[in-house]
């Protein structure tokens, strides 16, 4: 999956995650979290999801407000699909 | 048959509500991908459900998902996502005919085969929201073996009738009775519409008592505060529970003795009485109603 356009997903509300991605040839990721003790775990999960989606480009910025892992996955996947101009995941692979 | 007194609507686009709604003591959670989700968040809401439904928090809870119409740009993707995630029940909105149910069943079956779910494992709930749908209620109720029940969606229905909802609900009486008749004829459950004014507790109680007396199995809810109130209305009294236990004991004893018919206090205990006693005991799981 390749990021072609700017995209956002999620909100800054409690229990949610906000994801922004800008197209660029290289890959970069920054993560902040309101629950600082979970920041590294959130980053690990985000990296795992992006790897699973075969994403190797884009400038990714993630702001966590205490989201559950299922919300983290959903918001990252949404931003990825929007950035790649795709409508749906391959549900079987996920 | 599963106890389904309360089905709490939760907008699937709201991360906080999806993250927390498992805590409520409702019989089913009903996530919504349809009217409560803005067009630009349809993709995001679908992905939230795809992930949340596989989360351990929702494994012990019956999950119903109201998907978008198959005629829309979102319906088929919604079905694919929630079937792949293992949803229990799909709620089909705005069901006008048996063909609507058959069409949805075909899409579900295709998804079950594509994503390795047992064929037939995804159940259906058809919501009727128009005069045409009410007219076809019987055909709809018999349209699929997947149907667990049919439900009334009143807001669109009263608009279709060119009236509005009133405090006593007289405008819904025909639709409610039609749905109950059709559901009972088909041997499935029936569910009443939402009570939209979450701050009017007296009005909610009045409506819930009415629909229980009419014969509905339960009701869609829009606010967690309505759950305990509804369960209390459906809860049997201590006297009813004592009687139900005596009926079951008499029936069990008669069966052990090889008697065809049981009796209790000189009255015959036959199948409908035993069935009603079982339902009474099921409804007692969340508590006993105080007699005033």
JSON list of C-alpha atoms in Angstrom, two decimals, chain B residues 45-153:
[
{"chain": "B", "resi": 45, "resn": "UNK", "atom": "CA", "xyz": [-16.77, 3.48, 11.73]},
{"chain": "B", "resi": 46, "resn": "UNK", "atom": "CA", "xyz": [-16.64, 0.24, 9.76]},
{"chain": "B", "resi": 47, "resn": "UNK", "atom": "CA", "xyz": [-12.98, -0.24, 10.68]},
{"chain": "B", "resi": 48, "resn": "UNK", "atom": "CA", "xyz": [-13.67, 0.51, 14.34]},
{"chain": "B", "resi": 49, "resn": "UNK", "atom": "CA", "xyz": [-16.25, -2.28, 14.37]},
{"chain": "B", "resi": 50, "resn": "UNK", "atom": "CA", "xyz": [-14.05, -4.66, 12.39]},
{"chain": "B", "resi": 51, "resn": "UNK", "atom": "CA", "xyz": [-11.43, -4.35, 15.13]},
{"chain": "B", "resi": 52, "resn": "UNK", "atom": "CA", "xyz": [-13.72, -3.98, 18.17]},
{"chain": "B", "resi": 53, "resn": "UNK", "atom": "CA", "xyz": [-15.80, -7.05, 17.36]},
{"chain": "B", "resi": 54, "resn": "UNK", "atom": "CA", "xyz": [-12.66, -9.18, 17.55]},
{"chain": "B", "resi": 55, "resn": "UNK", "atom": "CA", "xyz": [-11.62, -7.64, 20.87]},
{"chain": "B", "resi": 56, "resn": "UNK", "atom": "CA", "xyz": [-11.93, -9.89, 23.94]},
{"chain": "B", "resi": 57, "resn": "UNK", "atom": "CA", "xyz": [-14.22, -7.29, 25.57]},
{"chain": "B", "resi": 58, "resn": "UNK", "atom": "CA", "xyz": [-16.99, -8.15, 23.12]},
{"chain": "B", "resi": 59, "resn": "UNK", "atom": "CA", "xyz": [-16.64, -11.92, 23.03]},
{"chain": "B", "resi": 60, "resn": "UNK", "atom": "CA", "xyz": [-19.20, -12.54, 25.79]},
{"chain": "B", "resi": 61, "resn": "UNK", "atom": "CA", "xyz": [-21.75, -10.01, 24.58]},
{"chain": "B", "resi": 62, "resn": "UNK", "atom": "CA", "xyz": [-24.26, -10.46, 21.78]},
{"chain": "B", "resi": 63, "resn": "UNK", "atom": "CA", "xyz": [-23.40, -7.88, 19.15]},
{"chain": "B", "resi": 64, "resn": "UNK", "atom": "CA", "xyz": [-25.89, -6.64, 16.59]},
{"chain": "B", "resi": 65, "resn": "UNK", "atom": "CA", "xyz": [-24.75, -4.28, 13.82]},
{"chain": "B", "resi": 66, "resn": "UNK", "atom": "CA", "xyz": [-27.09, -2.06, 11.84]},
{"chain": "B", "resi": 67, "resn": "UNK", "atom": "CA", "xyz": [-25.49, -1.86, 8.41]},
{"chain": "B", "resi": 68, "resn": "UNK", "atom": "CA", "xyz": [-26.14, 0.58, 5.58]},
{"chain": "B", "resi": 69, "resn": "UNK", "atom": "CA", "xyz": [-28.54, -0.31, 2.81]},
{"chain": "B", "resi": 70, "resn": "UNK", "atom": "CA", "xyz": [-27.25, -2.62, 0.09]},
{"chain": "B", "resi": 71, "resn": "UNK", "atom": "CA", "xyz": [-28.36, 0.09, -2.36]},
{"chain": "B", "resi": 72, "resn": "UNK", "atom": "CA", "xyz": [-25.86, 2.54, -0.86]},
{"chain": "B", "resi": 73, "resn": "UNK", "atom": "CA", "xyz": [-22.13, 2.71, -1.53]},
{"chain": "B", "resi": 74, "resn": "UNK", "atom": "CA", "xyz": [-21.44, 1.28, 1.94]},
{"chain": "B", "resi": 75, "resn": "UNK", "atom": "CA", "xyz": [-23.76, -1.69, 2.51]},
{"chain": "B", "resi": 76, "resn": "UNK", "atom": "CA", "xyz": [-21.76, -4.54, 0.97]},
{"chain": "B", "resi": 77, "resn": "UNK", "atom": "CA", "xyz": [-18.48, -3.36, 2.53]},
{"chain": "B", "resi": 78, "resn": "UNK", "atom": "CA", "xyz": [-20.25, -3.10, 5.91]},
{"chain": "B", "resi": 79, "resn": "UNK", "atom": "CA", "xyz": [-21.49, -6.68, 5.67]},
{"chain": "B", "resi": 80, "resn": "UNK", "atom": "CA", "xyz": [-18.11, -7.99, 4.56]},
{"chain": "B", "resi": 81, "resn": "UNK", "atom": "CA", "xyz": [-16.31, -6.27, 7.43]},
{"chain": "B", "resi": 82, "resn": "UNK", "atom": "CA", "xyz": [-18.64, -7.31, 10.23]},
{"chain": "B", "resi": 83, "resn": "UNK", "atom": "CA", "xyz": [-19.07, -10.88, 9.00]},
{"chain": "B", "resi": 84, "resn": "UNK", "atom": "CA", "xyz": [-15.28, -11.22, 8.71]},
{"chain": "B", "resi": 85, "resn": "UNK", "atom": "CA", "xyz": [-15.06, -9.93, 12.30]},
{"chain": "B", "resi": 86, "resn": "UNK", "atom": "CA", "xyz": [-17.62, -12.47, 13.56]},
{"chain": "B", "resi": 87, "resn": "UNK", "atom": "CA", "xyz": [-20.72, -10.37, 14.21]},
{"chain": "B", "resi": 88, "resn": "UNK", "atom": "CA", "xyz": [-23.65, -12.21, 15.84]},
{"chain": "B", "resi": 89, "resn": "UNK", "atom": "CA", "xyz": [-26.58, -10.43, 14.20]},
{"chain": "B", "resi": 90, "resn": "UNK", "atom": "CA", "xyz": [-26.93, -8.01, 11.28]},
{"chain": "B", "resi": 91, "resn": "UNK", "atom": "CA", "xyz": [-29.80, -5.54, 11.50]},
{"chain": "B", "resi": 92, "resn": "UNK", "atom": "CA", "xyz": [-31.30, -4.79, 8.14]},
{"chain": "B", "resi": 93, "resn": "UNK", "atom": "CA", "xyz": [-32.78, -1.28, 8.17]},
{"chain": "B", "resi": 94, "resn": "UNK", "atom": "CA", "xyz": [-35.84, -0.15, 6.20]},
{"chain": "B", "resi": 95, "resn": "UNK", "atom": "CA", "xyz": [-37.05, -3.63, 5.26]},
{"chain": "B", "resi": 96, "resn": "UNK", "atom": "CA", "xyz": [-39.95, -3.26, 2.85]},
{"chain": "B", "resi": 97, "resn": "UNK", "atom": "CA", "xyz": [-40.30, -6.79, 1.50]},
{"chain": "B", "resi": 98, "resn": "UNK", "atom": "CA", "xyz": [-39.21, -10.40, 1.86]},
{"chain": "B", "resi": 99, "resn": "UNK", "atom": "CA", "xyz": [-36.91, -9.82, -1.14]},
{"chain": "B", "resi": 100, "resn": "UNK", "atom": "CA", "xyz": [-34.92, -7.28, 0.92]},
{"chain": "B", "resi": 101, "resn": "UNK", "atom": "CA", "xyz": [-34.21, -10.04, 3.46]},
{"chain": "B", "resi": 102, "resn": "UNK", "atom": "CA", "xyz": [-33.36, -12.55, 0.74]},
{"chain": "B", "resi": 103, "resn": "UNK", "atom": "CA", "xyz": [-30.95, -10.07, -0.90]},
{"chain": "B", "resi": 104, "resn": "UNK", "atom": "CA", "xyz": [-29.22, -9.40, 2.41]},
{"chain": "B", "resi": 105, "resn": "UNK", "atom": "CA", "xyz": [-29.01, -13.11, 3.15]},
{"chain": "B", "resi": 106, "resn": "UNK", "atom": "CA", "xyz": [-27.21, -13.68, -0.17]},
{"chain": "B", "resi": 107, "resn": "UNK", "atom": "CA", "xyz": [-24.60, -11.01, 0.63]},
{"chain": "B", "resi": 108, "resn": "UNK", "atom": "CA", "xyz": [-24.09, -12.44, 4.13]},
{"chain": "B", "resi": 109, "resn": "UNK", "atom": "CA", "xyz": [-23.70, -15.98, 2.82]},
{"chain": "B", "resi": 110, "resn": "UNK", "atom": "CA", "xyz": [-21.14, -14.82, 0.26]},
{"chain": "B", "resi": 111, "resn": "UNK", "atom": "CA", "xyz": [-19.20, -13.07, 3.02]},
{"chain": "B", "resi": 112, "resn": "UNK", "atom": "CA", "xyz": [-19.34, -16.13, 5.30]},
{"chain": "B", "resi": 113, "resn": "UNK", "atom": "CA", "xyz": [-17.88, -18.28, 2.54]},
{"chain": "B", "resi": 114, "resn": "UNK", "atom": "CA", "xyz": [-15.23, -15.69, 1.64]},
{"chain": "B", "resi": 115, "resn": "UNK", "atom": "CA", "xyz": [-14.03, -15.11, 5.21]},
{"chain": "B", "resi": 116, "resn": "UNK", "atom": "CA", "xyz": [-14.21, -18.61, 6.62]},
{"chain": "B", "resi": 117, "resn": "UNK", "atom": "CA", "xyz": [-17.26, -18.19, 8.85]},
{"chain": "B", "resi": 118, "resn": "UNK", "atom": "CA", "xyz": [-19.69, -21.12, 9.15]},
{"chain": "B", "resi": 119, "resn": "UNK", "atom": "CA", "xyz": [-22.51, -20.61, 6.64]},
{"chain": "B", "resi": 120, "resn": "UNK", "atom": "CA", "xyz": [-25.65, -19.70, 8.55]},
{"chain": "B", "resi": 121, "resn": "UNK", "atom": "CA", "xyz": [-23.82, -18.50, 11.67]},
{"chain": "B", "resi": 122, "resn": "UNK", "atom": "CA", "xyz": [-24.65, -14.82, 11.08]},
{"chain": "B", "resi": 123, "resn": "UNK", "atom": "CA", "xyz": [-28.20, -14.08, 12.20]},
{"chain": "B", "resi": 124, "resn": "UNK", "atom": "CA", "xyz": [-30.52, -11.40, 10.86]},
{"chain": "B", "resi": 125, "resn": "UNK", "atom": "CA", "xyz": [-32.87, -8.86, 12.39]},
{"chain": "B", "resi": 126, "resn": "UNK", "atom": "CA", "xyz": [-35.19, -7.04, 9.98]},
{"chain": "B", "resi": 127, "resn": "UNK", "atom": "CA", "xyz": [-36.32, -3.56, 10.95]},
{"chain": "B", "resi": 128, "resn": "UNK", "atom": "CA", "xyz": [-39.59, -2.46, 9.39]},
{"chain": "B", "resi": 129, "resn": "UNK", "atom": "CA", "xyz": [-39.90, 1.30, 8.98]},
{"chain": "B", "resi": 130, "resn": "UNK", "atom": "CA", "xyz": [-42.61, 1.94, 6.37]},
{"chain": "B", "resi": 131, "resn": "UNK", "atom": "CA", "xyz": [-46.27, 1.31, 5.63]},
{"chain": "B", "resi": 132, "resn": "UNK", "atom": "CA", "xyz": [-45.19, -1.06, 2.85]},
{"chain": "B", "resi": 133, "resn": "UNK", "atom": "CA", "xyz": [-43.03, -3.01, 5.27]},
{"chain": "B", "resi": 134, "resn": "UNK", "atom": "CA", "xyz": [-45.82, -3.30, 7.82]},
{"chain": "B", "resi": 135, "resn": "UNK", "atom": "CA", "xyz": [-48.16, -4.51, 5.06]},
{"chain": "B", "resi": 136, "resn": "UNK", "atom": "CA", "xyz": [-45.56, -7.18, 4.20]},
{"chain": "B", "resi": 137, "resn": "UNK", "atom": "CA", "xyz": [-44.68, -8.02, 7.82]},
{"chain": "B", "resi": 138, "resn": "UNK", "atom": "CA", "xyz": [-45.77, -11.66, 7.61]},
{"chain": "B", "resi": 139, "resn": "UNK", "atom": "CA", "xyz": [-43.77, -12.36, 4.41]},
{"chain": "B", "resi": 140, "resn": "UNK", "atom": "CA", "xyz": [-40.75, -10.59, 5.92]},
{"chain": "B", "resi": 141, "resn": "UNK", "atom": "CA", "xyz": [-40.96, -12.65, 9.12]},
{"chain": "B", "resi": 142, "resn": "UNK", "atom": "CA", "xyz": [-40.92, -15.89, 7.13]},
{"chain": "B", "resi": 143, "resn": "UNK", "atom": "CA", "xyz": [-38.24, -14.79, 4.63]},
{"chain": "B", "resi": 144, "resn": "UNK", "atom": "CA", "xyz": [-35.13, -16.39, 6.16]},
{"chain": "B", "resi": 145, "resn": "UNK", "atom": "CA", "xyz": [-34.09, -19.02, 8.68]},
{"chain": "B", "resi": 146, "resn": "UNK", "atom": "CA", "xyz": [-31.45, -16.56, 9.84]},
{"chain": "B", "resi": 147, "resn": "UNK", "atom": "CA", "xyz": [-34.05, -14.17, 11.22]},
{"chain": "B", "resi": 148, "resn": "UNK", "atom": "CA", "xyz": [-34.03, -13.94, 15.01]},
{"chain": "B", "resi": 149, "resn": "UNK", "atom": "CA", "xyz": [-36.76, -11.33, 14.87]},
{"chain": "B", "resi": 150, "resn": "UNK", "atom": "CA", "xyz": [-38.36, -8.30, 13.33]},
{"chain": "B", "resi": 151, "resn": "UNK", "atom": "CA", "xyz": [-38.32, -4.81, 14.76]},
{"chain": "B", "resi": 152, "resn": "UNK", "atom": "CA", "xyz": [-40.25, -1.59, 14.42]},
{"chain": "B", "resi": 153, "resn": "UNK", "atom": "CA", "xyz": [-38.44, 1.58, 13.39]}
]
